[in-house]
XYZ file of C-alpha atoms in Angstrom:
353
model
C -17.786 11.251 7.486
C -18.174 12.324 3.654
C -21.698 12.523 2.422
C -22.853 11.508 -0.827
C -25.515 14.170 -1.822
C -25.105 13.954 -5.612
C -28.199 14.704 -7.408
C -30.523 11.787 -8.632
C -33.575 13.576 -9.463
C -35.220 13.362 -6.017
C -35.973 16.046 -3.414
C -33.363 14.328 -0.868
C -32.036 17.215 1.310
C -27.977 17.635 2.536
C -28.377 14.564 4.812
C -27.653 12.618 1.238
C -27.676 9.237 0.191
C -25.028 7.749 2.218
C -22.354 8.355 4.816
C -18.691 7.351 4.064
C -16.069 7.497 6.500
C -13.286 9.877 6.175
C -10.205 10.506 8.249
C -10.684 9.951 11.856
C -8.500 10.321 15.335
C -8.860 9.650 18.724
C -9.476 11.661 21.860
C -9.006 10.572 25.573
C -9.590 12.769 28.379
C -8.645 11.815 31.903
C -7.832 12.739 35.349
C -5.509 10.559 37.537
C -4.108 10.894 41.019
C -0.431 12.172 40.730
C 1.395 8.668 41.961
C 4.969 9.334 41.705
C 5.654 5.832 39.697
C 3.118 6.872 36.629
C 3.106 10.787 36.680
C 6.632 10.737 34.834
C 4.939 9.261 32.013
C 2.197 12.181 31.400
C 5.119 14.831 32.154
C 7.672 13.162 29.538
C 4.939 13.169 27.209
C 3.698 16.567 27.534
C 7.352 18.227 27.938
C 9.345 15.460 25.561
C 13.132 15.341 26.632
C 14.622 12.135 27.745
C 14.676 11.153 31.278
C 17.877 12.870 33.074
C 17.777 10.258 35.694
C 20.151 10.302 38.618
C 20.597 7.276 40.688
C 19.509 6.938 44.518
C 22.795 7.606 46.427
C 23.803 4.936 49.035
C 22.614 6.244 52.438
C 24.563 8.247 54.688
C 24.310 10.270 57.644
C 23.794 14.109 58.700
C 27.384 15.333 59.667
C 28.762 17.028 62.583
C 26.466 20.131 63.604
C 23.483 19.101 62.019
C 21.303 21.925 60.645
C 18.142 23.997 61.962
C 14.663 24.351 60.608
C 14.957 26.813 57.425
C 18.752 25.975 56.600
C 19.550 25.964 52.949
C 22.582 23.429 53.428
C 22.970 20.596 55.604
C 26.150 18.521 56.310
C 26.914 15.101 55.270
C 29.318 12.479 56.389
C 29.379 11.454 52.351
C 29.482 13.461 49.053
C 26.003 13.665 47.419
C 25.945 14.386 43.671
C 24.100 17.522 42.617
C 20.521 16.818 41.370
C 20.303 13.936 43.641
C 16.612 13.170 45.446
C 17.314 12.419 49.408
C 15.338 11.772 52.089
C 16.644 13.386 55.471
C 15.556 11.676 58.763
C 12.905 9.351 59.496
C 9.442 9.626 61.226
C 7.593 12.707 61.848
C 10.119 14.960 60.875
C 11.394 13.177 57.578
C 11.457 15.437 54.453
C 12.477 14.926 50.763
C 14.558 17.392 49.149
C 16.715 17.928 45.723
C 20.246 18.694 46.105
C 21.560 21.835 44.087
C 25.324 22.176 45.155
C 28.491 20.270 47.143
C 31.136 21.476 48.551
C 33.767 20.310 50.969
C 37.070 18.116 50.717
C 35.769 15.671 53.418
C 33.241 14.724 56.151
C 31.128 16.933 56.565
C 30.632 17.775 53.041
C 28.087 20.828 52.560
C 25.061 19.957 50.388
C 23.031 22.748 49.106
C 18.969 22.178 49.170
C 16.705 23.516 46.454
C 14.396 24.534 49.455
C 15.154 24.718 52.890
C 14.485 22.165 55.598
C 11.252 22.151 57.436
C 12.796 20.592 60.550
C 15.909 20.334 63.097
C 18.040 17.509 61.847
C 20.903 16.169 64.388
C 24.421 14.574 63.306
C 24.030 11.013 62.737
C 20.272 11.210 61.550
C 19.974 8.962 58.301
C 20.091 10.440 54.702
C 18.524 8.120 52.267
C 18.261 8.321 48.688
C 15.478 7.959 45.904
C 15.806 7.977 42.181
C 15.208 11.475 40.447
C 13.954 11.592 37.092
C 14.254 15.047 35.607
C 11.986 16.432 32.639
C 12.284 19.383 30.399
C 11.242 20.745 27.258
C 12.383 18.421 23.975
C 14.456 21.431 22.193
C 15.938 21.096 18.453
C 15.966 17.471 17.887
C 13.157 15.134 16.171
C 11.292 18.466 15.197
C 11.118 19.534 19.199
C 8.562 16.773 19.393
C 7.752 14.846 22.754
C 7.870 11.050 22.608
C 3.985 9.842 21.182
C 2.463 7.538 24.235
C -0.031 4.676 24.077
C -3.268 4.265 25.983
C -5.461 1.137 26.873
C -8.958 1.291 28.487
C -11.151 -1.351 29.960
C -14.618 -0.223 30.834
C -15.514 -3.455 32.302
C -16.962 -5.307 29.025
C -14.830 -4.113 26.310
C -11.006 -3.136 25.899
C -9.584 -0.222 23.842
C -6.610 1.203 22.499
C -5.289 4.737 20.854
C -1.762 4.779 19.425
C 0.644 7.464 18.612
C -0.856 9.984 21.029
C 0.533 13.233 22.035
C 0.030 15.156 25.147
C -2.675 17.895 24.026
C -2.896 19.327 27.816
C -1.671 18.555 31.098
C -2.819 20.602 34.263
C -1.313 19.700 37.633
C -3.854 20.889 40.371
C -3.360 20.907 44.217
C -4.662 22.399 47.193
C -5.426 22.033 51.071
C -8.486 20.233 50.825
C -7.944 18.303 47.500
C -5.824 15.407 46.161
C -2.683 16.344 44.104
C -3.724 15.375 40.576
C -3.049 15.321 37.130
C -5.783 16.096 34.241
C -4.730 15.416 30.593
C -5.717 15.376 27.353
C -4.566 12.936 24.417
C -4.900 13.012 20.562
C -3.954 10.275 18.460
C -5.201 7.756 16.251
C -8.419 6.128 16.101
C -9.755 3.747 18.782
C -9.557 0.254 18.286
C -10.552 -3.093 20.059
C -8.119 -5.011 21.801
C -8.071 -8.055 23.878
C -8.580 -7.115 27.594
C -4.951 -5.791 29.187
C -3.617 -7.254 32.466
C -4.597 -4.992 35.401
C -1.116 -4.151 37.382
C -1.591 -1.425 39.512
C 1.075 0.007 41.628
C 1.824 0.223 45.492
C 2.003 4.008 45.586
C -0.295 5.830 48.199
C -3.073 8.193 47.736
C -3.241 11.168 50.371
C -5.648 14.064 50.036
C -2.972 16.572 50.705
C 0.628 16.052 49.982
C 3.114 18.276 52.135
C 3.580 21.350 49.863
C 6.533 23.866 49.966
C 6.495 27.056 47.685
C 9.081 29.255 46.856
C 8.424 32.424 45.098
C 11.304 34.850 44.598
C 13.740 32.651 46.793
C 11.347 33.250 49.645
C 9.319 30.528 51.373
C 5.722 31.453 51.117
C 3.541 28.977 53.433
C 0.541 30.732 52.240
C -0.350 28.815 49.303
C -3.841 27.107 49.456
C -4.174 25.895 46.125
C -3.113 26.278 42.757
C -3.584 25.169 38.799
C -0.169 24.412 36.492
C -1.589 24.417 33.058
C 0.934 22.660 30.428
C -0.577 22.994 26.616
C 0.960 21.787 23.634
C -2.195 22.316 21.271
C -1.407 18.996 19.137
C -2.260 19.487 15.606
C -3.184 16.057 13.664
C -2.223 16.074 10.189
C -3.916 13.946 7.550
C -2.528 13.081 4.118
C -4.006 11.213 1.061
C -2.348 8.039 1.973
C -5.311 5.645 1.719
C -5.777 5.067 5.691
C -8.113 6.986 8.043
C -5.474 7.542 10.693
C -3.206 10.734 11.088
C 0.153 10.652 9.243
C 1.222 12.542 12.283
C 0.032 14.289 15.730
C 2.302 17.148 15.900
C 2.474 18.898 19.266
C 3.048 22.847 19.233
C 5.244 24.792 21.284
C 4.788 24.324 25.579
C 2.769 26.943 26.501
C 1.794 27.542 30.442
C -0.495 30.668 30.662
C -3.277 31.131 32.790
C -2.020 29.053 35.634
C -3.923 30.127 39.230
C -2.738 30.658 42.702
C -4.798 31.044 45.787
C -3.040 32.557 48.908
C -3.820 33.515 52.374
C -2.761 36.967 52.481
C 0.164 37.490 54.826
C 1.398 40.952 56.474
C 3.079 43.064 53.787
C 1.451 40.658 51.155
C 3.099 42.102 48.015
C 1.065 40.083 45.576
C -1.249 42.874 44.035
C 2.250 44.867 43.251
C 3.725 41.764 41.772
C 0.458 40.887 39.447
C 0.313 44.673 38.184
C 3.693 45.340 37.407
C 6.564 43.694 35.176
C 7.817 41.738 38.237
C 8.822 38.006 36.948
C 10.064 35.734 39.692
C 11.667 32.220 40.138
C 9.037 29.903 41.548
C 9.650 26.167 42.662
C 6.879 23.982 43.960
C 7.985 21.110 46.209
C 5.081 17.940 46.820
C 5.846 15.236 49.305
C 3.911 12.114 49.488
C 4.193 11.516 53.436
C 4.222 7.685 53.460
C 6.593 6.859 51.137
C 8.359 10.285 50.839
C 8.512 10.298 46.984
C 8.364 14.159 45.665
C 7.565 15.743 42.772
C 9.549 19.591 42.215
C 7.907 21.933 39.893
C 10.293 24.758 38.680
C 9.206 27.820 36.836
C 12.286 30.204 36.815
C 10.279 33.178 35.545
C 6.486 33.848 36.316
C 4.876 36.729 35.956
C 1.603 37.288 38.106
C -1.295 38.806 36.595
C -4.906 39.986 37.493
C -4.779 39.705 41.297
C -8.085 39.637 43.238
C -8.395 40.492 46.925
C -11.095 38.868 48.537
C -12.682 39.293 51.856
C -15.456 37.590 53.938
C -13.575 34.603 55.537
C -11.773 34.845 58.618
C -8.571 35.711 56.229
C -8.197 37.935 53.586
C -7.472 35.687 50.614
C -5.811 36.701 47.243
C -6.174 34.780 43.541
C -3.629 35.503 40.930
C -3.243 34.466 37.505
C 0.110 33.528 36.029
C 2.070 32.937 33.100
C 5.702 31.058 32.881
C 7.806 32.503 30.580
C 10.612 30.687 28.626
C 13.942 31.072 30.012
C 17.632 29.107 29.795
C 17.492 28.196 33.572
C 14.604 25.516 33.030
C 16.076 24.181 29.684
C 17.592 20.452 30.030
C 18.652 19.950 26.609
C 19.766 23.429 25.129
C 17.705 26.551 24.196
C 14.475 27.964 26.156
C 11.862 26.142 28.355
C 9.213 27.748 31.000
C 9.316 24.784 33.167
C 11.439 21.828 34.624
C 9.585 18.974 36.377
C 11.705 16.319 38.631
C 10.122 13.431 40.231
C 11.592 11.066 42.757
C 10.582 7.730 43.030
C 11.578 4.160 43.843
C 11.680 3.324 39.864
C 15.263 2.661 38.901
C 14.644 2.214 35.146
C 14.630 5.397 32.686
C 11.219 6.625 31.754
């Protein structure tokens, strides 16, 4: 608002004679469950790269010999492309994995997995496919800007929308006693009224705790109690003298993952204190599986530095909280350059986001 407080010979204070609307912008803060069909929209809005989609494989079976729990590879009667999302087994021992390698010239092929198997799998068990959507930081092109988002909101009486929005913050939160959720902040054009949009909810399931696997420095760590992965873009809105109130552009700054948090139950010979007080970056891979649909999310940060560990006693278990920063590296980049994170989401959506 611009205030008219020109002198008129009257004792009028700074509140002036009238307020005239100047430039404006729209802000929206929200928290949603991390459903695998809609989470990719927020992830691509935060990171920016095109969807590096890998189509679902045709169903096949576990090859001769099977594999034990904790195996880094699994035999398959058919070759499976790298980057595929697969569901091994059925029922209580089903698990979802991301493939990292394939070797062999015939059945069985040896398929590398990003995280080790959790269960024993016998020859002949089903290997089914999901569509894998991988997102990383948009580098070099279009000013390294992510695509803009449009948001519609209906409060039960009125409907609004914000156009040309950029993701300013996206935080992924998880824990043993809470839902896997995404908290976000969008900045875009000013809010406008619209007709009531059509409500079309999806069919994804909500579970308080997803099945979480964590690999730290190449070692599976089952003691993670909860965590927060903050992805910040620090969007700057730019107004020009073009005679319209909305921003000329909302520009996202670089991807920053700083001040994340993990809480661990301390195991014997726990090295968190050492890793958090010395220069000791490590690769971190977190896998989240929704146990009804077996849809999954993998968050890869290949250069993580723990910071400021705090050891806590007073419960039956000893705990340690640690902050972390994810540092830029070439492994996590999907379109050249450097990046601090790469996220893959497996679901039943066959189209590209």
